[in-house]
Amino acid sequence: MRGRYIAGGTTLVDLMRETVERPETLVDISALPLREVTVTERGGLRIGALVRMAEAAAHPKVRTLYPVVSQALELSASAQLRNMATIGGNIMQRTRCAYFRDVTAACNKREPGSGCAALEGFNRTHAIVGTSRQCVATHPSDVAVAFAALEARVHLLGPDGERGVAFADFLLKPGSTPNRDQSLRQGELITSVEIPAHPRPLKSGYLKVRDRQSYEFPLTSAAVALHVRGGVIHEAKVAAGGVGTVPWKLPAVERHLIGERSSQALWTQAAERAAHGARPLAHNRFKIELLKRTVERQLRIVGGTP
Amino acid sequence: MVATTLEAAQHAASLVTAAYDAEQPTTDMADMADAPAGEPQTYARGDADQALDSAAVRMEMTYRLARNQHNALEPHATIARWDGDKLTVWDKTQWVFGTQMELATVFGMAPESVRVISPFVGGGFGSALRTWPHVVIAALAARETKRPVKLALTRRQLYFGTGFRPAYQYAVRLGSDRRGRLTAMVHDVRAETSRYETFMESVLVPGQMLYSMPNVRQAYRTVPLDVNTPLYMRGPGYTTASYVIESAMDELAHHLGIDPIELRLRNEPDADESSGLPFSTRKLRECYAVGAREFGWHRRNPQPRSTRDGDWLIGTGMAAGVYDTARNDAQASVRLDADGTALVQSAAGDMGPGTYTSQTQLAADALGLTMRNVTFRLGDSLMPPAPPHGGSWTMASVGSAVRDGCDKLRQQAIELAVADEKSPLHGADPADVVVSAGRLHVNGDPARGETCQQLLTRNERPTSNAPAGRECTLGVGDFDEVEGIHGGPASFPVDGLLDRAHDLHVAAAAADVAAHPLADLLGGAGVPFLDAADAGHDLPRRAEPALEGVLLDERPLQRMQFTVLATWGEPLDGGDLGALQAPCQRQAGVDPPPVDQDGAGPAGTGVAALLGAGQAELFAQQVQQRGPVVDRGGAPLAVHGQRDATAGGATAVPPTSIVVAMNVWRVGAGAGPSGGGSYDSGSSVDMPTLFVRFGGRSVD
């Protein structure tokens, strides 16, 4: 197997212990100068790949400009993990599907062609959108849901130089190659995640629904950012977590909100569109209704009701 | 796989491919609805079926309770080391003697040749009340490699390498009159067990005595599934039954429109109706009164979903729990040294309740010393026997032994002082002498006295092997064991243990606390982990084959596990009970090891030479007390009638000792009961070790 970059190590070391990942070479990148949070020329934010989750969450610019990012980070993992794990590592983390981590189980993501034990197995926590016959595992990151909602860009550095990738194109749906989680090229390294400028004021927030109140991955989650001017919603950015093989952008919900005035009826109608195209498995049908309610509540929390 | 580093062991294990013939497993009782179950445990009073037929109100409910896996913060781990034909094991165990007995049986050794050390258990919750296969594997690997071996279970291995609270299907039918007065309850209880063992616990007790009613019928069956054997967890059986019965009572209250507390008050018994005996403690009416007042019970809106706080539904409910105040035989040794410090020892455990602290407090109080000058040690099979650290009885059992031993020792010191011509207390009435903050003085005349240090220093004598040269020590208990009198010279290193106990030994049954048979283990009612329990069916399904080979190959191990469990009062399969008689007696303190007598003789003589005449008599009396016990020697288990009944397979039910507690709580909708905490502790052994990892890849 090829090499792996290692920074905080909170995902990779676990996977190596379980023998899911067995890299021949580890390249420690933790000393690279990628720990800055900077405001871009256009007024967006650029978060260095090695900024710790805790640092990013507490950064005054992040907190004031994009509370949805701070909240998603602070609802993730544990304080100890947030102090170690980096932003780059966070979006690189691999699924928590139990079959992926159990090396005795069939898993196309871990071992292409071996099958998917989750399809017929215990799949209560698995994805209802973005799935394929090869893989139904969710992407576990919370902050990636916020990045997806805000249409972030991932900046990469590789043998062929720098390039930027839209967040929606960075994480890959499983399709027929579930072993590929990201659209990285050989040797490429994440240098930063850039959140573009959005019209202000931008109200935003993250809601996470899970089996226990702490240290748990989402069953469903919703990242919502709204720009309201004169009582009218001019911009809406909405994405859901815990339901997709990648963070799930909800354009149908966004379209329904644009140009409308806040009301409970609007939130309900918009959220009705959250689960379009969902394909539930044997144990996760509940996620369809739960997702709608999660989105509805978070729209109400961020947008309020007059 | 055994290797010199953990990484090498893990890597080697990953290279092993084991092939199994896979069959469709059954891990869920729901799939076994019509499966033949074992012979039921039953109980009946009155005619419950007839009473149900004629009841004005009849209700029928079935409760399914998910399995609760043991997975404490501190996983199970073992270090094993052989010194010639002696085995020393550092283990996470709630009962060093259980582990000692099991290892002795597996390896065909005398129990005295196995030493088990467990100064810190970490989170126990019942999971360390049985000796698991990995302990034997560690010892076996150490024997084969002739090196110390360390084996720590991974989190995943805890799911199949230890036990769990079994899943239940508990059907209850109740009958009452229109005012909610219960007339009958029928309990049909089914619990999962493994294919190779029957595990049962005291799930029937609450249904027999929680509420007053003339007619009760109970049947408790186990359903064998393709799972590993369950084990006790936090209030085993009691918690399960209380949940079911209290849920059923709430259903009845709701059905009849009666306040849930009022309904319970109408069914409050005056005595334990399963035995007719009064309760030792039952303050349930008082609990209800205080709880209702503190939680604002009467302000609550009983309509479901009627109270909100933003997006949260607020509910207020109540339930009663019941647990017996069990107690078990325990011994302790106590020694007072010339430097004014005391050492107290008992082979108890500390999985987090603070045994170290509480016993130190008790001892300091009884000895008249400050806590700083008292050291309490536990968790070593060389120490005086203590019962399993479970069942909520450590304080009552070990505490009683410590208290009794310390009282006796304080009395010895007083006797020594009043007989000593050089003591300011010479000639005083012993009954007038008190000890406080390390000083003996006449009650009401603090000026007339001296410190324990002064008294013992003046009564010094040369010692043969204590580096300090000259010391004087007073002691009660089984100090002899560490010097090897017990079963011949021991080759166990006694590092740190009783390091100053080389001079004066007073062997006496310091404190044998009698107790009734054990009904069950573990009090409390928390749930350590709120599992997504259905996930559990899948993990053991793949993990279990790895263990199965081990279990089949270690038949002696399994047999011993039956017997060890059976000594705790839980009838398992009932076989092989003969094998446990001797260890059982030892553990129970019925027969302290007869060799103690050998130690008592010379020690008594030494004391007589050292102390005054009255003091010698005191010791002689204690030695004599021990006499009849020793005479019983190899007497069969029947000398202890109650325990014998347990060994015969009867369900041991505590006859009179009941504590009832009430919990009233307030929860937010969507928030389940939160998990219990765990005790963070650790012990390390600094030595070259080998590492073991078992497992590997299975191919269906």
Coordinates of N, CA and C in Angstrom, one line a residue, chain B residues 52 59-63 170-174 184-188 244-245 247-248:
Chain B
L52 N -57.0 -13.9 38.6 CA -57.0 -13.1 37.4 C -58.3 -13.2 36.7
M59 N -54.9 -6.6 33.1 CA -54.0 -6.0 32.1 C -52.9 -7.0 31.8
E60 N -52.5 -6.9 30.5 CA -51.5 -7.9 30.1 C -50.4 -7.1 29.3
M61 N -49.2 -7.2 29.7 CA -48.1 -6.5 29.0 C -46.9 -7.4 28.8
T62 N -46.2 -7.2 27.7 CA -44.9 -7.9 27.5 C -43.8 -6.8 27.3
Y63 N -42.8 -6.9 28.1 CA -41.6 -6.0 28.0 C -40.4 -6.7 27.4
Y170 N -40.3 -10.3 29.1 CA -40.9 -10.4 30.4 C -42.4 -10.1 30.2
A171 N -43.2 -11.1 30.3 CA -44.7 -10.9 30.2 C -45.3 -10.9 31.6
V172 N -46.1 -9.9 31.8 CA -46.8 -9.8 33.1 C -48.3 -9.6 32.9
R173 N -49.0 -10.3 33.6 CA -50.5 -10.2 33.7 C -50.9 -9.8 35.1
L174 N -51.7 -8.7 35.2 CA -52.0 -8.3 36.5 C -53.5 -8.2 36.6
A184 N -53.7 -10.1 41.9 CA -52.8 -11.2 41.3 C -51.9 -10.6 40.3
M185 N -50.7 -11.3 40.2 CA -49.8 -11.0 39.1 C -49.2 -12.3 38.7
V186 N -49.1 -12.5 37.3 CA -48.4 -13.6 36.8 C -47.2 -13.2 35.9
H187 N -46.1 -13.7 36.2 CA -44.9 -13.3 35.6 C -44.4 -14.5 34.7
D188 N -44.2 -14.2 33.4 CA -43.7 -15.2 32.5 C -42.4 -14.6 32.0
V244 N -39.9 -3.7 34.8 CA -41.1 -4.3 34.3 C -42.3 -4.1 35.2
I245 N -42.1 -4.4 36.5 CA -43.2 -4.3 37.4 C -43.6 -2.8 37.6
S247 N -43.2 -0.4 35.3 CA -43.9 0.0 34.1 C -45.3 -0.5 34.1
A248 N -45.5 -1.7 34.5 CA -46.9 -2.3 34.6 C -47.8 -1.5 35.6

